[in-house]
Tab-separated table of C-alpha atoms and ligand atoms in Angstrom:
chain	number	residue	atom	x	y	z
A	103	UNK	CA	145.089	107.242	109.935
A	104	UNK	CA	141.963	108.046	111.416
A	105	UNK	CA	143.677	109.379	114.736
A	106	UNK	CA	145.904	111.662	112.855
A	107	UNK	CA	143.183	113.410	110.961
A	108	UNK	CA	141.390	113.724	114.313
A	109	UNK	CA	144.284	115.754	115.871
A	110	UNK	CA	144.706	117.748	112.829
A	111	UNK	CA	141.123	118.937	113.127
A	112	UNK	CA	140.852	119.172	116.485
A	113	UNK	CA	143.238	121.988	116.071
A	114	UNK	CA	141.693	123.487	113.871
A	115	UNK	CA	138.025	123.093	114.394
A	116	UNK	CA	136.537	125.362	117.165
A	117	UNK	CA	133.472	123.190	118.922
A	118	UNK	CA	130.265	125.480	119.964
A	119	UNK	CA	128.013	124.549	122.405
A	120	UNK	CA	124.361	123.561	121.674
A	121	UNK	CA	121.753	122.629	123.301
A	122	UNK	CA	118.179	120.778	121.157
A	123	UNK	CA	115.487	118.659	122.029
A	124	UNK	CA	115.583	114.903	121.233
A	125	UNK	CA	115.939	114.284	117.558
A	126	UNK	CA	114.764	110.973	116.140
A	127	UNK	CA	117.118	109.417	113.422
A	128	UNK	CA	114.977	108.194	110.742
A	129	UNK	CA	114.219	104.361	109.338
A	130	UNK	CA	115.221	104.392	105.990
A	131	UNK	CA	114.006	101.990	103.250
A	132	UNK	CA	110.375	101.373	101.379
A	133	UNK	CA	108.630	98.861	103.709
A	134	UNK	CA	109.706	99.846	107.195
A	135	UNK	CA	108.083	97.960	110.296
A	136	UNK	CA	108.324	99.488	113.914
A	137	UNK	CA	111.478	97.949	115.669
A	138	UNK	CA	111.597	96.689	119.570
A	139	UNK	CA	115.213	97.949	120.786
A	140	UNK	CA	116.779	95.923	123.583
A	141	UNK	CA	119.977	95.162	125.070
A	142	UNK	CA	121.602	93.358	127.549
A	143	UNK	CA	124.981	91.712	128.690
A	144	UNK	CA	126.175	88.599	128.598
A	145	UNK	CA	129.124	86.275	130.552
A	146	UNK	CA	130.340	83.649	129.227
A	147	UNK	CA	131.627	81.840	132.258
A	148	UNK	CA	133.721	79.129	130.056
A	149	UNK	CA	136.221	81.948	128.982
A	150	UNK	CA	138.394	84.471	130.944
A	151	UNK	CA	138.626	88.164	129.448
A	152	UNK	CA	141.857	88.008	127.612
A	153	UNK	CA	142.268	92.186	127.903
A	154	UNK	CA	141.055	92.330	131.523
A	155	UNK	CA	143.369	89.980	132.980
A	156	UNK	CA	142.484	89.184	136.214
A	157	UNK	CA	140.501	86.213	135.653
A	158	UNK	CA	137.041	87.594	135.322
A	159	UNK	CA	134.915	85.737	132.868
A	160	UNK	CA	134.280	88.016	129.438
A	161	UNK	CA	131.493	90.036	129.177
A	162	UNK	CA	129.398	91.612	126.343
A	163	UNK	CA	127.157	94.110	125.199
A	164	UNK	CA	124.319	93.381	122.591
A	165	UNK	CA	121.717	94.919	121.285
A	166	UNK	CA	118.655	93.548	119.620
A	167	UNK	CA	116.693	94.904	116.824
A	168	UNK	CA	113.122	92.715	116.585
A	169	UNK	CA	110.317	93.983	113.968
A	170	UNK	CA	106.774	93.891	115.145
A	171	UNK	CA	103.981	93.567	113.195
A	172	UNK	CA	101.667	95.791	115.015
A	173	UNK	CA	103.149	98.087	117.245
A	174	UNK	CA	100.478	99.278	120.240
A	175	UNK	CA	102.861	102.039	121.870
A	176	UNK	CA	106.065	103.446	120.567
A	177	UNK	CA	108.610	105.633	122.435
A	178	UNK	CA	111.778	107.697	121.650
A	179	UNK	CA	114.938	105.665	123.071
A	180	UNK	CA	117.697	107.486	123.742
A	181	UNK	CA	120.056	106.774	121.044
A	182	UNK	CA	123.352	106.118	123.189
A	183	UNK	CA	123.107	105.092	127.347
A	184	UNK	CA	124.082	108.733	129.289
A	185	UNK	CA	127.983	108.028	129.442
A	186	UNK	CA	128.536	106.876	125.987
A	187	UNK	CA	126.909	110.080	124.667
A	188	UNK	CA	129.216	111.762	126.873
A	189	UNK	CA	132.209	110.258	125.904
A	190	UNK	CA	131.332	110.295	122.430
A	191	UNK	CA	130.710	113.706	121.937
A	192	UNK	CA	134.062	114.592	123.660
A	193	UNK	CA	135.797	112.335	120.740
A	194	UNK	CA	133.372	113.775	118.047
A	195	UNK	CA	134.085	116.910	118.895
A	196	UNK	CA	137.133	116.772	116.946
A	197	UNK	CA	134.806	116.296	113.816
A	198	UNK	CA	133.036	119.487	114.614
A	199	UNK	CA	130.101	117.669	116.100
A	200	UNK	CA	128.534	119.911	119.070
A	201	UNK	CA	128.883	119.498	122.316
A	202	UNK	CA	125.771	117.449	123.547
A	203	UNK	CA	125.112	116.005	119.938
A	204	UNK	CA	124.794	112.416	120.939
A	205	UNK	CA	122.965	112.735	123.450
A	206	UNK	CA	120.188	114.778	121.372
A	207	UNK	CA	119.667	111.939	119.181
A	208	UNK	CA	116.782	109.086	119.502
A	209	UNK	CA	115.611	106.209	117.808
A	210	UNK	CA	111.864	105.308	117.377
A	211	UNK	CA	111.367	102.117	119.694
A	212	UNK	CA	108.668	99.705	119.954
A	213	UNK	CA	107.665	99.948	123.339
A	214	UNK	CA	108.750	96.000	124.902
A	215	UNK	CA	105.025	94.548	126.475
A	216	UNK	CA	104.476	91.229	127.277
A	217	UNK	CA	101.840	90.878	124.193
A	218	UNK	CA	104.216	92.300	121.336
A	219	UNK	CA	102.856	90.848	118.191
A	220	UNK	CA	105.018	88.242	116.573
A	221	UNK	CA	106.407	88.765	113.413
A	222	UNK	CA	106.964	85.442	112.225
A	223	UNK	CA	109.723	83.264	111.948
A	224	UNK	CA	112.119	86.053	110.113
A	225	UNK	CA	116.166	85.307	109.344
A	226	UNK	CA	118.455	86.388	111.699
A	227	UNK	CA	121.781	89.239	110.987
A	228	UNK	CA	124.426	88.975	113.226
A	229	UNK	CA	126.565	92.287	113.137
A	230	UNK	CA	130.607	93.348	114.551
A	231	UNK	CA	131.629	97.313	113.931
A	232	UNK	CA	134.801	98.901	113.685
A	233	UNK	CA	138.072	98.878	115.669
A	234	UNK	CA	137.972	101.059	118.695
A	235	UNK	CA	134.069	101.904	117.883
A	236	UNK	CA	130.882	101.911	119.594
A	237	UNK	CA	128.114	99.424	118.472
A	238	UNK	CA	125.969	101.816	119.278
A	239	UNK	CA	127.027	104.217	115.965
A	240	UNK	CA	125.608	101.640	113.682
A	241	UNK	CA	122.184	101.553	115.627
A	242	UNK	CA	120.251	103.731	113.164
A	243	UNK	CA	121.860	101.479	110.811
A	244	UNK	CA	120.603	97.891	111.756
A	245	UNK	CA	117.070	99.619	112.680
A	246	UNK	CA	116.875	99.405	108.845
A	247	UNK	CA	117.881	96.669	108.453
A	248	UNK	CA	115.670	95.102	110.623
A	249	UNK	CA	112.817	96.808	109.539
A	250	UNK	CA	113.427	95.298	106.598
A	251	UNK	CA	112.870	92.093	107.850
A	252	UNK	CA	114.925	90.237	109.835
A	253	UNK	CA	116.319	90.045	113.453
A	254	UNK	CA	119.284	91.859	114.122
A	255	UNK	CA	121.825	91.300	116.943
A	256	UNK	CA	124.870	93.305	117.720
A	257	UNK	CA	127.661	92.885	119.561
A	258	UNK	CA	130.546	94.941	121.771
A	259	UNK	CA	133.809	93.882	121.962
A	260	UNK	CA	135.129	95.165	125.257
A	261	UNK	CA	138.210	96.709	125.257
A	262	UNK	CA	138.082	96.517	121.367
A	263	UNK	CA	135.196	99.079	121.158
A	264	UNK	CA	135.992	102.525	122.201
A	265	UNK	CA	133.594	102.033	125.337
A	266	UNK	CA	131.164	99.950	126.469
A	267	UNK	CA	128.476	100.826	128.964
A	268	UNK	CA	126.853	98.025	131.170
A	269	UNK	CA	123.152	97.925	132.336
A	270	UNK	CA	124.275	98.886	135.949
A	271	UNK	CA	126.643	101.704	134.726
A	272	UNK	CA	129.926	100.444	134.775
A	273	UNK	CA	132.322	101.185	131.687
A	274	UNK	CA	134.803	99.823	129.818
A	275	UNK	CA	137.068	102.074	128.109
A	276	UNK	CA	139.036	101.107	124.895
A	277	UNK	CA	142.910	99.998	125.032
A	278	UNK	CA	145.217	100.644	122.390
A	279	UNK	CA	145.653	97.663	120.291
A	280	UNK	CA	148.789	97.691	118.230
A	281	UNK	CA	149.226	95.337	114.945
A	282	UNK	CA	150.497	92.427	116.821
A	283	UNK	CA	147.909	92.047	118.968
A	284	UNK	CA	145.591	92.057	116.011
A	285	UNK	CA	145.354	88.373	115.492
A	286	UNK	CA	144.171	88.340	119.254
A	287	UNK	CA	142.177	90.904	119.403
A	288	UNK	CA	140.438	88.970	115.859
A	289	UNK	CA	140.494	86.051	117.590
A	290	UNK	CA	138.525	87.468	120.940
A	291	UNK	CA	135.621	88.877	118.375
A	292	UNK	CA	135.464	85.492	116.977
A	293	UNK	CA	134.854	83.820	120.864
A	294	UNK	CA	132.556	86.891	121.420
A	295	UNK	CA	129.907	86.106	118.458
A	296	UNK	CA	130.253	82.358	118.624
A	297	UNK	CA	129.190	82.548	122.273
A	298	UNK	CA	126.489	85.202	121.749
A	299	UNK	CA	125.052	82.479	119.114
A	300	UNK	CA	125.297	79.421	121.644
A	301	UNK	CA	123.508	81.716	123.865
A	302	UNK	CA	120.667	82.226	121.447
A	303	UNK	CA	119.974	78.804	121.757
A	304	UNK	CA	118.567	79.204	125.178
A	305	UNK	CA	114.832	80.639	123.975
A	306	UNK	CA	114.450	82.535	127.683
A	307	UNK	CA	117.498	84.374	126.683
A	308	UNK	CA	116.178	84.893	122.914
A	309	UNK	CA	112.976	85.928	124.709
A	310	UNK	CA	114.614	88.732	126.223
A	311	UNK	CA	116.635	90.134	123.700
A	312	UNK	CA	114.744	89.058	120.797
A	313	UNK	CA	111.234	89.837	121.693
A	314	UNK	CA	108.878	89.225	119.054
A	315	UNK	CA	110.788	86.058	118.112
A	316	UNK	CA	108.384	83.467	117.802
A	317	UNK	CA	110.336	80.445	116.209
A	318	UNK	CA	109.874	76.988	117.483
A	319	UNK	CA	112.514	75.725	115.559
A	320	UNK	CA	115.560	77.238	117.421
A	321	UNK	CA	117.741	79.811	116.017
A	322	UNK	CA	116.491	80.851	112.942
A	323	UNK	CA	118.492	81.137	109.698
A	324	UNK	CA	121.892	83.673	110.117
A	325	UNK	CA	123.664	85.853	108.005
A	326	UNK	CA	126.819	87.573	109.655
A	327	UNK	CA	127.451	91.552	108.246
A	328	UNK	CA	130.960	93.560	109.517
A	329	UNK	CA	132.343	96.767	109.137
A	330	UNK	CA	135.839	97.360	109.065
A	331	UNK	CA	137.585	94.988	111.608
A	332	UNK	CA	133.979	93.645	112.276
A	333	UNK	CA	134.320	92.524	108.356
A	334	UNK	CA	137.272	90.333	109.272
A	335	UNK	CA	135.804	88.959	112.101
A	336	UNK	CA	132.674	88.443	109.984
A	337	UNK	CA	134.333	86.034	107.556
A	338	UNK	CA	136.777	84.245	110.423
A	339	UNK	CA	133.495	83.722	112.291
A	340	UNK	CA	131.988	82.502	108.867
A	341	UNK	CA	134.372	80.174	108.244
A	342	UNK	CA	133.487	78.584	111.853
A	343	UNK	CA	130.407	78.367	112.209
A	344	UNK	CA	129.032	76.218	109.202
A	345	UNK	CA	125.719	76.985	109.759
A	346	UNK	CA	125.861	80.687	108.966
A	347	UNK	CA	124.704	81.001	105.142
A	348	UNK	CA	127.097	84.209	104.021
A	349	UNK	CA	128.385	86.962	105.271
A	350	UNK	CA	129.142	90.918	104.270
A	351	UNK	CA	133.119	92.494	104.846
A	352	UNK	CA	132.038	96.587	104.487
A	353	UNK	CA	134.779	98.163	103.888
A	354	UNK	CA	137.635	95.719	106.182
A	355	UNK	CA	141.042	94.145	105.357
A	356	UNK	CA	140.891	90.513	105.725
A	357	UNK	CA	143.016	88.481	108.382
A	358	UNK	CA	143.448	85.521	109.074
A	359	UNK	CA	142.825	81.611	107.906
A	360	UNK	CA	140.301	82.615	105.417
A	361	UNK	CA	142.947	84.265	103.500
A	362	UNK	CA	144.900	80.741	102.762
A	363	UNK	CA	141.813	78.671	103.108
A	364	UNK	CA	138.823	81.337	102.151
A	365	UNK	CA	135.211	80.756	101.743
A	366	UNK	CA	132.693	78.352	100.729
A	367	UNK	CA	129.445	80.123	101.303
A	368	UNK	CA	128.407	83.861	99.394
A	369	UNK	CA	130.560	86.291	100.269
A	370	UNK	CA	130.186	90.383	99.558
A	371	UNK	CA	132.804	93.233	99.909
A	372	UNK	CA	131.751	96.233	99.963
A	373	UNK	CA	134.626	99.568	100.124
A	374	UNK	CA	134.841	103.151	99.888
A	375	UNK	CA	136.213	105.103	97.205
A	376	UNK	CA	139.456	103.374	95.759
A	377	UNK	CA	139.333	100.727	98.432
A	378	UNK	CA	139.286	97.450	96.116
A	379	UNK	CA	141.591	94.247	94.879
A	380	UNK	CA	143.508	96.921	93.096
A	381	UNK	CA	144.419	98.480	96.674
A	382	UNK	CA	143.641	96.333	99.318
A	383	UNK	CA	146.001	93.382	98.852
A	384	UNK	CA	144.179	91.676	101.489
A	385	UNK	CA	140.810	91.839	99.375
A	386	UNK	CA	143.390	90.367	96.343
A	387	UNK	CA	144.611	87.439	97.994
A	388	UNK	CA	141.331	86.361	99.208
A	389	UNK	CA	139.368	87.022	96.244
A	390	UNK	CA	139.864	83.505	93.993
A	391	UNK	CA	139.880	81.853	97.383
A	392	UNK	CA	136.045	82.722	98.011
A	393	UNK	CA	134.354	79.477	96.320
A	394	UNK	CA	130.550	80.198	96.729
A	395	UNK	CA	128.426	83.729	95.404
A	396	UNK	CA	130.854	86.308	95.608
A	397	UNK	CA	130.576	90.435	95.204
A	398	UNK	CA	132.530	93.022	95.312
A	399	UNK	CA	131.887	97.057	95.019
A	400	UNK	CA	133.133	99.738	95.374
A	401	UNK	CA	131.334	103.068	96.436
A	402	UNK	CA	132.280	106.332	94.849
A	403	UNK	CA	132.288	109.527	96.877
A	404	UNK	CA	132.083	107.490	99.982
A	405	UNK	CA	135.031	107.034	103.044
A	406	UNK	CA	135.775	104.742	105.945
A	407	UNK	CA	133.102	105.726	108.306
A	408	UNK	CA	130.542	106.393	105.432
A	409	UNK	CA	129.334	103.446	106.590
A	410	UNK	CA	127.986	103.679	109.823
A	411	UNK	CA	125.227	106.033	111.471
A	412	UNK	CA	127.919	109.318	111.060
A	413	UNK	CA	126.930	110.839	107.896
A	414	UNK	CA	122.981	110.433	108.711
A	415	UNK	CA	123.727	111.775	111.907
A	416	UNK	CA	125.682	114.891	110.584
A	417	UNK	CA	122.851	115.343	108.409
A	418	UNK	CA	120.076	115.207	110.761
A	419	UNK	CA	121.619	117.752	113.011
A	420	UNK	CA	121.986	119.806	110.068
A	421	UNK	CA	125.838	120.027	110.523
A	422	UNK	CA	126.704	118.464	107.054
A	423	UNK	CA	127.346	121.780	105.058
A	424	UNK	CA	128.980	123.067	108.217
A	425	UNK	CA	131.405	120.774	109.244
A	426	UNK	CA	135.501	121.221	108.008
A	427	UNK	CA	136.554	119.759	104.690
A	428	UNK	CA	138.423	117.310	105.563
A	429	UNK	CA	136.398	115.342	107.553
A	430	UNK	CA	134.976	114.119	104.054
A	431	UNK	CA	138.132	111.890	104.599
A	432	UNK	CA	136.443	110.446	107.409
A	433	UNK	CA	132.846	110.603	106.077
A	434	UNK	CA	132.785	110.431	102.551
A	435	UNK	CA	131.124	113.750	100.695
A	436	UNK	CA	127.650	111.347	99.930
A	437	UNK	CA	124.744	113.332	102.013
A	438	UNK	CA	123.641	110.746	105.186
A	439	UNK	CA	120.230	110.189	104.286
A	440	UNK	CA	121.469	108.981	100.878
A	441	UNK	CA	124.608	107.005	101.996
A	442	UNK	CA	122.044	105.324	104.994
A	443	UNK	CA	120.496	104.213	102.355
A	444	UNK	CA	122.505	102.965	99.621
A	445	UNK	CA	124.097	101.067	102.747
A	446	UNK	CA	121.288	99.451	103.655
A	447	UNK	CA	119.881	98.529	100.303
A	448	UNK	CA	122.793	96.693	99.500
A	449	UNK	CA	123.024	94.962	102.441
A	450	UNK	CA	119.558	94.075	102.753
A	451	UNK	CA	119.901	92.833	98.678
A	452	UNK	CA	122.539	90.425	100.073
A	453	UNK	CA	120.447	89.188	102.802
A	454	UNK	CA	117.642	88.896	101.494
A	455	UNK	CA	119.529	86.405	98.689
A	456	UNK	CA	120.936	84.708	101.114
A	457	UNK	CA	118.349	84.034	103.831
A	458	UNK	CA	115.174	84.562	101.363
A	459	UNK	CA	114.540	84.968	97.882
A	460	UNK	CA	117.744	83.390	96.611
A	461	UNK	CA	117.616	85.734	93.962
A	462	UNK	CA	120.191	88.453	92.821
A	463	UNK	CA	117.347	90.941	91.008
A	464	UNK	CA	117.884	93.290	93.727
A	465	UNK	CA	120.981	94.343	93.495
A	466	UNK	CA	120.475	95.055	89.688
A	467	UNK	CA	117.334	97.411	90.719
A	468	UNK	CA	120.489	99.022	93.613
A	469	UNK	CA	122.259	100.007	90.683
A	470	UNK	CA	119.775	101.901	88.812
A	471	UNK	CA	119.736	103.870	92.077
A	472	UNK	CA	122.992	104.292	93.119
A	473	UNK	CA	124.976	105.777	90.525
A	474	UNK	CA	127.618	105.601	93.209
A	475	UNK	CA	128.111	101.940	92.735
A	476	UNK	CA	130.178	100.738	90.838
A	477	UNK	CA	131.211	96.630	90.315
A	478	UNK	CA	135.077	96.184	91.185
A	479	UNK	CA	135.668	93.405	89.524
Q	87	LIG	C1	129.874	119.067	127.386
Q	87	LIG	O1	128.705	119.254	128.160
Q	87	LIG	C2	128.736	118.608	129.423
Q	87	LIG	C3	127.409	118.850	130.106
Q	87	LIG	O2	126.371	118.323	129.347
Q	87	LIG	C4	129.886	119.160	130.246
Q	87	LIG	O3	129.960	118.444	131.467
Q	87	LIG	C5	131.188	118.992	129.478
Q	87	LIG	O4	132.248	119.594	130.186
Q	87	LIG	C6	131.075	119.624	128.107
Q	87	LIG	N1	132.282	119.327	127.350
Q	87	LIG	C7	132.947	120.264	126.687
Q	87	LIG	C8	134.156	119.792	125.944
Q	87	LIG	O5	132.625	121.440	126.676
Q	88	LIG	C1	122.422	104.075	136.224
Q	88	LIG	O1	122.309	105.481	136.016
Q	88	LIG	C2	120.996	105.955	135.908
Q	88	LIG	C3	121.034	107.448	135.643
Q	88	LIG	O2	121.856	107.745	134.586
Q	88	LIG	C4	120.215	105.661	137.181
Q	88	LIG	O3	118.875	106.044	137.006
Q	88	LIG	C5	120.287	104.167	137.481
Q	88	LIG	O4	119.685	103.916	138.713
Q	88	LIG	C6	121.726	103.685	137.499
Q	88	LIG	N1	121.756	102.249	137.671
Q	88	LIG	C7	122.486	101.641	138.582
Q	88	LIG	C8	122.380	100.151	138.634
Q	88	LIG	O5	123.240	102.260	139.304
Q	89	LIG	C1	140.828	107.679	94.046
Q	89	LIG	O1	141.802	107.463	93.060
Q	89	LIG	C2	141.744	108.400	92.004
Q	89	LIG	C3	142.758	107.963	90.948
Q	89	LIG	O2	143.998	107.681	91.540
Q	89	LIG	C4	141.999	109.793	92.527
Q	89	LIG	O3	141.875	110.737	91.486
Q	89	LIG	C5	140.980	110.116	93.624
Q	89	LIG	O4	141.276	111.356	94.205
Q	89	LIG	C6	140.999	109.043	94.687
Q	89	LIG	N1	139.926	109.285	95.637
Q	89	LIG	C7	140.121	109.360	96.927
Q	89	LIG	C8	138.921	109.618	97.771
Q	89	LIG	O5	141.199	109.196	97.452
């Protein structure tokens, strides 16, 4: 759906250059603490890559988002690596987005020193975007989150995401997956974040990605968050690993096991306008099999890519009253400062149930906020 609605505006959307200074994307939420950004690949020399096919061992992208209690030096990080931002403004043109938007964009970093100041043994989030998507468009996103207060880790599925860019340059451009190859594709994401978390294991490793993590105790407490696609592999990946303590499905179909054998630990869905039980029967099946906490909403004036960095990003550029119509079928018709953070409050309300307080009070204070919310079911 997605594709076809870029075509249609691509004809009928005529793209002007630009040309701006760096423009930082802003932390949303009331208690924000400066973020160290890093990121890094990892092989995981058990496993072959099952898209590649030649018999190299898989490789990933992830990014880590550590808070730091007192930041000495701070920088402005390039929001994407130079040919992501190339290649993504050539597909975001077709939303009207300028020619050299992404790579005007920058995120507020914690500068990485070898006498960061620890911030304490915090939870850790776990995170898996969209179908042929960047990780890198839900950056501004888990900044947020993680200033919030917890670790954040994100992954790239090559060959899954759109493209991935590698520390020494090299790319990996998207394939088309078609609906059979689904299952495998699910499946891949699943070996992709279960190996990511047997790598966090090793503290060096944790060192590097994770900088200001400071907990003897191994891997800290997880929670597991997905958008689209990423939401499905969330709960498969939830259902594995019996350690994590929930997980979040924004806005994805399920596939899968869990939808025979479902859930035993909290469990949120969170969809766009008129995506619920009623029309997802994916969301329907599943629902009386999730056993634990369960949630589901639905967001009003919101769309498919509402929740990612998109809207924010339209907004900051100033391009949000400018862009066509009908790319509110794309980005919902919620303004991106406001939709950043109605995203992230609800998330962070889950998380901070799960891997915190235990308590539900905060999503009753979300609702007296976001008049956009409303309870499915
Ligand atoms: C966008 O700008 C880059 C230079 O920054 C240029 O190489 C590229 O051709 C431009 N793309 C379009 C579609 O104009
Ligand atoms: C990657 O590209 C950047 C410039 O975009 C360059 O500075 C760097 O040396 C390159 N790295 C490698 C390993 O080629
Ligand atoms: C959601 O469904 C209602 C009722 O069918 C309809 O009026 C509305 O236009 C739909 N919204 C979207 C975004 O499709």
């Amino acid at each position: 759906m997605l594709q076809s609605i870029l075509i249609l505006l691509v004809a009928s959307w005529c793209v002007p250059s630009f040309a701006t200074s760096t423009l930082r994307l802003p932390v949303v939420g009331s208690n924000p603490s400066d973020i160290v950004i890093t990121s890094m690949s990892l092989t995981d020399q058990r496993r072959a890559d099952p898209f590649a096919k030649d018999g190299r061992a898989r490789a990933i992208m992830v990014s880590g988002f550590s808070p730091v209690s007192a930041c000495r030096r701070s920088h402005l990080e390039a929001y994407m690596p130079p040919s992501t931002a190339i290649f993504e403004d050539d597909k975001f043109a077709a939303y009207g987005l300028p020619n050299g938007s992404f790579q005007s964009l920058g995120l507020q970093s914690c500068t990485n020193t070898p006498r960061l100041c620890s911030s304490g043994a915090l939870p850790l989030v776990v995170f898996s975007g969209a179908l042929g998507t960047s990780r890198i468009i839900y950056h501004s996103m888990l900044q947020s989150v993680a200033a919030a207060g917890y670790f954040v880790v994100s992954v790239d599925h090559p060959y899954d995401a759109d493209i991935v860019e590698f520390p020494d340059n090299a790319t990996i451009i998207g394939v088309d997956i078609s609906d059979a190859e689904l299952g495998d594709a699910l499946a891949t994401r699943v070996e992709d974040i279960t190996f990511l978390y047997r790598e966090l294991a090793n503290p060096s490793l944790r060192n590097m990605l994770l900088p200001t993590h400071r907990h003897s105790g191994g891997i800290p407490k997880t929670a597991i968050v997905g958008h689209s696609f990423g939401g499905a592999a969330a709960a498969l990946t939830l259902k594995q690993l019996p350690y994590l303590r929930g997980g979040v499905n924004i806005d994805g179909s399920m596939f899968g096991s869990v939808l025979e054998t479902g859930l035993d630990r909290p469990f949120m869905l969170i969809g766009h306008e008129n995506k619920t039980q009623e029309t997802d029967p994916s969301w329907k099946t599943v629902w009386p099999q999730l056993k634990s906490w369960k949630k589901e909403i639905e967001v009003k004036g919101a769309a498919h890519y509402s929740f990612s960095d998109l809207p924010l990003i339209t907004s900051v550029l100033g391009l949000q009253e400018k862009l066509p119509a009908d790319i509110e079928q794309v980005l919902g018709s919620i303004e991106g400062h406001r939709m950043m953070k109605l995203t992230v409050t609800y998330v962070t309300a889950f998380l901070n149930m799960v891997l915190k307080s235990g308590s539900e009070k905060e999503f009753s204070r979300a609702d007296t906020i976001f008049s956009e919310v409303v309870k499915a079911v």
